[in-house]
mmCIF file of C-alpha atoms in Angstrom:
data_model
loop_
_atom_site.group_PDB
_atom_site.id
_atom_site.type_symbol
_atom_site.label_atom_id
_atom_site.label_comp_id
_atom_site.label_asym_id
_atom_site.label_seq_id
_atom_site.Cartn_x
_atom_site.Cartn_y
_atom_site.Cartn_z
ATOM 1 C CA UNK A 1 89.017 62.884 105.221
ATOM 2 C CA UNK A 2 88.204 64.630 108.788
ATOM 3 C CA UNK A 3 88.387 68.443 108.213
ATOM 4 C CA UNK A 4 88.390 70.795 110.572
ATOM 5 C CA UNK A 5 85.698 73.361 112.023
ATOM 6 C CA UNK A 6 87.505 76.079 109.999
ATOM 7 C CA UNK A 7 87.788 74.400 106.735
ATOM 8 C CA UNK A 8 84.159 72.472 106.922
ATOM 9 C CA UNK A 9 83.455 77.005 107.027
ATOM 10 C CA UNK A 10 85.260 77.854 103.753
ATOM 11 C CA UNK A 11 83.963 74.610 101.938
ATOM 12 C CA UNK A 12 80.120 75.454 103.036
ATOM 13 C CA UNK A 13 81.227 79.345 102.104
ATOM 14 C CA UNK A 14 82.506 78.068 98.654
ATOM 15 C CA UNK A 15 79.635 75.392 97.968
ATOM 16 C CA UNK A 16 77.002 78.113 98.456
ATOM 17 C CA UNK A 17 78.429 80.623 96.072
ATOM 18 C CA UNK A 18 79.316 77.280 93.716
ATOM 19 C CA UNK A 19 75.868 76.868 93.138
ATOM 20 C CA UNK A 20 74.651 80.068 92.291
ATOM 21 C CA UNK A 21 77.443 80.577 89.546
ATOM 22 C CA UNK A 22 76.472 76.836 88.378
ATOM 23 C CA UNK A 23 73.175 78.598 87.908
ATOM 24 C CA UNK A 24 74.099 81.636 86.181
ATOM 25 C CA UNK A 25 76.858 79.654 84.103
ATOM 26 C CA UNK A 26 73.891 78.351 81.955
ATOM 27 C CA UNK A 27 72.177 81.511 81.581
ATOM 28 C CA UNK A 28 75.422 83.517 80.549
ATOM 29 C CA UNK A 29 73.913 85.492 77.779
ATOM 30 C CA UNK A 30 71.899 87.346 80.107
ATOM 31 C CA UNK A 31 74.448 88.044 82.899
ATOM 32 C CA UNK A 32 74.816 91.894 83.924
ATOM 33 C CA UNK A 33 78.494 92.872 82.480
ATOM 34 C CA UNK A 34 80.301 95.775 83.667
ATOM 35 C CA UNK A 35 84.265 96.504 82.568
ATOM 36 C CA UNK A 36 86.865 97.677 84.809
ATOM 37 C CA UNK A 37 89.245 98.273 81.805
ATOM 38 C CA UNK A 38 90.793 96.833 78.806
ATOM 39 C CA UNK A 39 90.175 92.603 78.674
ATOM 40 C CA UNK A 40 88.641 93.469 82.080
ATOM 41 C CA UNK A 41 85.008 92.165 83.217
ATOM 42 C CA UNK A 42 83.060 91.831 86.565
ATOM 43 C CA UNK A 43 79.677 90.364 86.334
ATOM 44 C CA UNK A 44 76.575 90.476 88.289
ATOM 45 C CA UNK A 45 77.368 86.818 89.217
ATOM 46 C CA UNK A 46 80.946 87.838 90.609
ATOM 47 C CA UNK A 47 79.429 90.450 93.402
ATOM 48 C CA UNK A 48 76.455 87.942 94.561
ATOM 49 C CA UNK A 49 79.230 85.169 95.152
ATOM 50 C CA UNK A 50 81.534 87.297 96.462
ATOM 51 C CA UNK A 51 78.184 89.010 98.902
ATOM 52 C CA UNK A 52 77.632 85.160 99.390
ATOM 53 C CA UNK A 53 80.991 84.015 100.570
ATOM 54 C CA UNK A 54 81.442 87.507 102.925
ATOM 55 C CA UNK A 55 78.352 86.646 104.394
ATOM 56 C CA UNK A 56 79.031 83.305 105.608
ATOM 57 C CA UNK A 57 82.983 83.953 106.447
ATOM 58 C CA UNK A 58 81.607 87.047 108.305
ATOM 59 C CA UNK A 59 79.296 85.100 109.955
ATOM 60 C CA UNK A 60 81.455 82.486 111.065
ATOM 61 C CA UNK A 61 84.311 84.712 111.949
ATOM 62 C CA UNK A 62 83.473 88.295 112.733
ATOM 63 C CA UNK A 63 86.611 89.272 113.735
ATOM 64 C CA UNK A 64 88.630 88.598 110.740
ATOM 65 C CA UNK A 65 89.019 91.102 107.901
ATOM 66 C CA UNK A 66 89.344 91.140 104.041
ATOM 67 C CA UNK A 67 91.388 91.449 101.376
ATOM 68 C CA UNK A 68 88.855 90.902 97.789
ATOM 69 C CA UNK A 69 88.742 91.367 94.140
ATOM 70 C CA UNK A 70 85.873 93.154 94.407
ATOM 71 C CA UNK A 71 85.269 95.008 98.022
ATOM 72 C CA UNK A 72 88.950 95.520 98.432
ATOM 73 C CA UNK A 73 90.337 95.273 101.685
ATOM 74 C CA UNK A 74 88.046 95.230 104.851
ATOM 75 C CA UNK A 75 89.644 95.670 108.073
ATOM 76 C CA UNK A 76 88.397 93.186 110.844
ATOM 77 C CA UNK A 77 89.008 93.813 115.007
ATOM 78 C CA UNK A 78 91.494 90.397 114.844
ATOM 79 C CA UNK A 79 94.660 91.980 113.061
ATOM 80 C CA UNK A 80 96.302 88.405 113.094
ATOM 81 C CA UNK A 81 93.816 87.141 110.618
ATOM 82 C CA UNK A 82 92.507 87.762 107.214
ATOM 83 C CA UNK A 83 90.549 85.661 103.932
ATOM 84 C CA UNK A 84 91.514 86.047 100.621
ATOM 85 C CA UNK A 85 88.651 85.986 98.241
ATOM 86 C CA UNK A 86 88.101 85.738 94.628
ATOM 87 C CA UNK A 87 84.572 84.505 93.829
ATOM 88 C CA UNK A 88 85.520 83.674 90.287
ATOM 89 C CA UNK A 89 88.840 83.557 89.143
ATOM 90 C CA UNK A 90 88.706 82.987 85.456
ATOM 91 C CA UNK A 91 85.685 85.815 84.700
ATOM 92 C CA UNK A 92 86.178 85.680 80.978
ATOM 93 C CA UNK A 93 85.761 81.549 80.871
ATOM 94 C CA UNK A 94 82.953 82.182 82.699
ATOM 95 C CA UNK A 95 81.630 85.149 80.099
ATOM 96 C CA UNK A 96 82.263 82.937 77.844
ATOM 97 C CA UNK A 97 80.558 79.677 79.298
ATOM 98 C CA UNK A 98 84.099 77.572 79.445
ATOM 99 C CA UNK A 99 83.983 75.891 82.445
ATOM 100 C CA UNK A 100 87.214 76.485 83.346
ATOM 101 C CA UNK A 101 86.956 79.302 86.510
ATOM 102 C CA UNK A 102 86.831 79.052 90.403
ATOM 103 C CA UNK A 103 85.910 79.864 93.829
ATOM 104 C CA UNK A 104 89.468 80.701 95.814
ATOM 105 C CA UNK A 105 89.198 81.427 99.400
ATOM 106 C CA UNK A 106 92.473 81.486 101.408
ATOM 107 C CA UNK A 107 93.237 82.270 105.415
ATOM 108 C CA UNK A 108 96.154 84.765 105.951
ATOM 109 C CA UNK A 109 97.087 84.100 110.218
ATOM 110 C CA UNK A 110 100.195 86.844 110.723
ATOM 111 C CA UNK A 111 100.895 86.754 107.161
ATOM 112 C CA UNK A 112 101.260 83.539 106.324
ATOM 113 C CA UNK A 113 98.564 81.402 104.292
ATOM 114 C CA UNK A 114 97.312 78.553 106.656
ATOM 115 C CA UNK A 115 94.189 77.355 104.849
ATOM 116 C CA UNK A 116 92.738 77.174 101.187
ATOM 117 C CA UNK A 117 89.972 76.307 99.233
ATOM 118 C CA UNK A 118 89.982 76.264 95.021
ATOM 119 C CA UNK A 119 86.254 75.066 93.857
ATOM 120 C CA UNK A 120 85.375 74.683 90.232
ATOM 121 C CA UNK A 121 81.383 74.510 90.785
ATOM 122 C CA UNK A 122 80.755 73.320 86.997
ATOM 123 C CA UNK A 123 83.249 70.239 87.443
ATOM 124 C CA UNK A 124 82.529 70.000 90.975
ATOM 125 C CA UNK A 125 85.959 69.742 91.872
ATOM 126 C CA UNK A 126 86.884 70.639 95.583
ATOM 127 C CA UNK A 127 90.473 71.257 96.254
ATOM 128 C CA UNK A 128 91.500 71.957 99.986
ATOM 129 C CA UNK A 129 94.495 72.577 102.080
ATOM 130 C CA UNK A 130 95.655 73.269 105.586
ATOM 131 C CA UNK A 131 99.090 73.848 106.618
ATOM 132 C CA UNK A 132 101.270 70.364 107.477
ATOM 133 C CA UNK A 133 97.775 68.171 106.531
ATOM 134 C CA UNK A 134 98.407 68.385 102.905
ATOM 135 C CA UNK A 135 96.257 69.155 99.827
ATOM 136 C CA UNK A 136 93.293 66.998 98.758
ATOM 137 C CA UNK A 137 91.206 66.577 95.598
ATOM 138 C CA UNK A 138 87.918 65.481 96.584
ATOM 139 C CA UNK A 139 89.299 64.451 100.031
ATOM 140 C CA UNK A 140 91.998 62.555 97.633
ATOM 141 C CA UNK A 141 95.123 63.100 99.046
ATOM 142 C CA UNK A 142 97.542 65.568 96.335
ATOM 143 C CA UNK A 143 101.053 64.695 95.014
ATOM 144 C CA UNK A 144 102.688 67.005 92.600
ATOM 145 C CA UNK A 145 103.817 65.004 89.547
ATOM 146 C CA UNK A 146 107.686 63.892 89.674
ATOM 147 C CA UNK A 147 109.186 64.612 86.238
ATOM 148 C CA UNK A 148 112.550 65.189 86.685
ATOM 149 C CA UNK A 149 113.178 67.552 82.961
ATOM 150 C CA UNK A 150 111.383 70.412 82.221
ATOM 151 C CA UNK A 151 111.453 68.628 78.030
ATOM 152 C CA UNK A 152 108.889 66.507 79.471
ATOM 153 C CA UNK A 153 106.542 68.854 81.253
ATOM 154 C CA UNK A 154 103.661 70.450 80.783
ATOM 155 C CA UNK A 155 103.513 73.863 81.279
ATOM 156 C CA UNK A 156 100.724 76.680 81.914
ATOM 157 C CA UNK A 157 101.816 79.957 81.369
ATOM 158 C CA UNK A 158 99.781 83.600 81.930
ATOM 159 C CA UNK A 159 99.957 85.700 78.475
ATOM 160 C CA UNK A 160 98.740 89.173 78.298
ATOM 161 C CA UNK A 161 96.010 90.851 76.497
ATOM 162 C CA UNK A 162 94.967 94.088 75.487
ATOM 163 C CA UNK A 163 95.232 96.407 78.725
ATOM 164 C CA UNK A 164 98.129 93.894 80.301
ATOM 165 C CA UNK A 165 101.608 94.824 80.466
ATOM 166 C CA UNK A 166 104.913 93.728 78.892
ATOM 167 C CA UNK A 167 103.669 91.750 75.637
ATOM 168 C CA UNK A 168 107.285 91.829 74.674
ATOM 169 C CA UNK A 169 108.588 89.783 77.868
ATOM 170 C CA UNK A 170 105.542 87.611 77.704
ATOM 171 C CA UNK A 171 106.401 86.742 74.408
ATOM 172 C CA UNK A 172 110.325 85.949 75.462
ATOM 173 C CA UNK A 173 108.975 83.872 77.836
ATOM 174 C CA UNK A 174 106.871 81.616 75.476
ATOM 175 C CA UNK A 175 109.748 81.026 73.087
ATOM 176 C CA UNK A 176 111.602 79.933 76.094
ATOM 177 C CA UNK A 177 109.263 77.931 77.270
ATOM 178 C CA UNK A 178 108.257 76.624 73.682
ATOM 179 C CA UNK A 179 112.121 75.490 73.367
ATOM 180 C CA UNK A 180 112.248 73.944 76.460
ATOM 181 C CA UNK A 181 109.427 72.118 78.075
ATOM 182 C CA UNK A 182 106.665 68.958 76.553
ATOM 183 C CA UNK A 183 103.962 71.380 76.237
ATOM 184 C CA UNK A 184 102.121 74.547 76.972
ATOM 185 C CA UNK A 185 98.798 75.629 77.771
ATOM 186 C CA UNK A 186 97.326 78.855 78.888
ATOM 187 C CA UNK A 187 93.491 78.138 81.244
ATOM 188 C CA UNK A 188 92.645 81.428 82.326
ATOM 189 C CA UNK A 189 92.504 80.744 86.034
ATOM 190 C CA UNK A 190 95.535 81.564 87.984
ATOM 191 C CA UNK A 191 93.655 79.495 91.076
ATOM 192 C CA UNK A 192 92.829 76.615 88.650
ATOM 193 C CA UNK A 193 96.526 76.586 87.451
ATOM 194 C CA UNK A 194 97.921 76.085 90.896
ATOM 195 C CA UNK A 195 95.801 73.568 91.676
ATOM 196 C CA UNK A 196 96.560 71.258 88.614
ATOM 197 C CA UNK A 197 100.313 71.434 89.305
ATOM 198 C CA UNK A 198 99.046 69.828 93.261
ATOM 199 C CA UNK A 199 97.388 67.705 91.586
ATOM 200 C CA UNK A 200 99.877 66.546 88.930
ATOM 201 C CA UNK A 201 97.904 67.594 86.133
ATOM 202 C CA UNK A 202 100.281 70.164 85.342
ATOM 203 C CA UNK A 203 104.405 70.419 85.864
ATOM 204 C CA UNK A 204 104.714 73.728 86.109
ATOM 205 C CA UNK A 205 103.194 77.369 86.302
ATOM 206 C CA UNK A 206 104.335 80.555 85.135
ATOM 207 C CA UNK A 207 102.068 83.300 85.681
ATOM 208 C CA UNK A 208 102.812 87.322 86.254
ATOM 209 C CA UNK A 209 100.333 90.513 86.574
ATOM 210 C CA UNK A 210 98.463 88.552 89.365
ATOM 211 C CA UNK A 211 97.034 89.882 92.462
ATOM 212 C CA UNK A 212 97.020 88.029 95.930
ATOM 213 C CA UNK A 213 93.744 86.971 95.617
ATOM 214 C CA UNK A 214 94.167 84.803 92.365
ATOM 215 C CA UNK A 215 96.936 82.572 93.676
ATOM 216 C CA UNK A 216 96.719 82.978 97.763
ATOM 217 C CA UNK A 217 94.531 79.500 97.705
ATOM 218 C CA UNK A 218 96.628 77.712 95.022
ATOM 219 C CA UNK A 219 99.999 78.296 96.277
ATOM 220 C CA UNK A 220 99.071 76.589 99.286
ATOM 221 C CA UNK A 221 97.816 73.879 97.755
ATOM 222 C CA UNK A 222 100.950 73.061 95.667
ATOM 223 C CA UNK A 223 103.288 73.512 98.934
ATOM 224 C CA UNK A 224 100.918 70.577 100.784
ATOM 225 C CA UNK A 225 101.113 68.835 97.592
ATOM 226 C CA UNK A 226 105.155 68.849 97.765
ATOM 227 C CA UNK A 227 106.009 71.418 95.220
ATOM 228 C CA UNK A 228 107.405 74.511 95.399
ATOM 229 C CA UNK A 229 106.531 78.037 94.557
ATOM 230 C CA UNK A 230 108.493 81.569 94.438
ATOM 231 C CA UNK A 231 108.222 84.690 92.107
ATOM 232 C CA UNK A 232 109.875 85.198 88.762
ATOM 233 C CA UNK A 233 113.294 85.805 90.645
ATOM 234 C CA UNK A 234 113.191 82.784 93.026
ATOM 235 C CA UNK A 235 112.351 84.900 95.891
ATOM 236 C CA UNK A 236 109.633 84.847 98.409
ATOM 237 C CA UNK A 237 107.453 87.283 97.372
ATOM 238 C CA UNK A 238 104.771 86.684 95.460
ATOM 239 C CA UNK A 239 102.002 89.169 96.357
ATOM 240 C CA UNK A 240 104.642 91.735 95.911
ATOM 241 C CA UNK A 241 106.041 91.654 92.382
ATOM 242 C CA UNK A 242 102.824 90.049 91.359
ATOM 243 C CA UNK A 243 104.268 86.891 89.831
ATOM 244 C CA UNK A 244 104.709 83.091 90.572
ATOM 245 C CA UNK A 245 106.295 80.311 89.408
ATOM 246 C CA UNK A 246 105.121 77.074 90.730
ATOM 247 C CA UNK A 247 106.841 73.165 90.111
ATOM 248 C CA UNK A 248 107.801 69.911 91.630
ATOM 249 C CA UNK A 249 111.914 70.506 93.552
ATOM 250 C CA UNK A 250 113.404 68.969 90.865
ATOM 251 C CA UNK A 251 111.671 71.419 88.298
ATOM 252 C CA UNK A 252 111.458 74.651 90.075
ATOM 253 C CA UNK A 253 115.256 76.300 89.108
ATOM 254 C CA UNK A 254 115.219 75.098 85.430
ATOM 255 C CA UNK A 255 111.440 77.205 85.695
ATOM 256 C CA UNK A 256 113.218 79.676 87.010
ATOM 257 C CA UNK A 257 116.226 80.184 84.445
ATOM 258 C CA UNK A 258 114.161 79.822 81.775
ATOM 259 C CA UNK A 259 111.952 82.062 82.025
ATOM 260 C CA UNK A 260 114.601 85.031 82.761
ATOM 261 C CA UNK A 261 116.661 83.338 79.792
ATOM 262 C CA UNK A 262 117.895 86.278 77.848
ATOM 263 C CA UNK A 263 117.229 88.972 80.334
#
């Protein structure tokens, strides 16, 4: 697969914080911890990749600000265009040396997401996306899977710890979901999540309390792929209410009404 200037930019970015968090994934016990709140952990590891992927963005692009997990937003001179950053999405895999986190860069042109990157460094697993060239696995092209019922899917779905919100509606959600769909699973990585469901790994996705930057990369991925994705109300705005649900067309609605079953 041919990619572009831009995306050969955010792979390199990605690669070169991939391989110092491969690094410091087998020396976890003597990462640098610091907590934000409750169930809520940035480590040493998390600034230098995030340092490392600003740098070469920054360098590439000066213009363009920032929106990240860990600097916030940084305004850039081009208005028009912004990345999306979180250098590991899935911190407590990470903390806890599952190899189940990644590196999720996205590019916001005039507020739409034209270009995404989702890297697992540990699996080496590359997943990429620009808008009307489709997604790619390891310059495989992506297909969302094509179950037509919602009894035979597999589902991920976001549940809340200490220091998250709405346990109660969470746990609505699960018995839902538990009565309804082939199976449920819960990774840890909002960015990993999306991808699976472009990839076919997954059917469907269900996750809420999110911020842009864990699902900015992955939504586009699933769109190239041929699925679909919307918030918990089957609207358009994600970012905003902080939710998504992601599936193939034929799966999306029944998502949809089941998770707001008994609301």
């Amino acid at each position: 697969m041919a990619r572009s200037a831009l995306m050969n930019v955010m792979v390199g970015a990605a690669a070169k914080a991939g391989r110092r968090l491969a690094r410091d994934f087998g020396e976890v016990e003597n990462l640098q911890v610091s907590v934000k709140g409750p169930g809520d952990f940035v480590t040493k590891a998390d600034l230098e990749a995030e340092k490392t992927i600003y740098d070469e963005l920054s360098h590439a692009r000066p213009d363009f600000g920032f929106l990240m997990e860990e600097r916030g937003e940084v305004e850039g001179k081009d208005a028009s265009h912004r990345w999306i950053v979180d250098p590991v999405d899935g911190t407590t895999n990470f903390l806890h040396a599952i190899p189940i986190f990644a590196i999720s860069i996205a590019l916001e042109r005039e507020g739409q997401i034209v270009a995404a990157v989702v890297y697992n460094p540990i699996m080496d697993e590359l997943y990429t996306a620009e808008r009307g060239k489709g997604a790619f696995f390891n310059d495989r092209r992506l297909r969302v899977a094509n179950r037509r019922h919602m009894t035979d899917g597999l589902v991920s779905l976001s549940i809340p710890h200490l220091g998250r919100p709405d346990h109660a509606g969470a746990s609505r959600q699960l018995r839902n979901l538990m009565a309804n769909s082939g199976g449920i699973r819960s990774v840890g990585s909002a960015a990993l999540d999306l991808a699976w469901v472009a990839a076919g790994r997954f059917d469907a996705v269900v996750q809420q309390n999110i911020k842009p930057w864990d699902i900015a990369a992955g939504m586009m991925l699933v769109r190239e792929a041929g699925g679909f994705v919307s918030d918990i109300h089957g609207r358009d705005d994600m970012f905003g209410t902080g939710t998504i649900l992601a599936a193939n067309e034929r799966l999306i609605g029944e998502l949809e009404r089941t998770v707001n079953k008994g609301l």
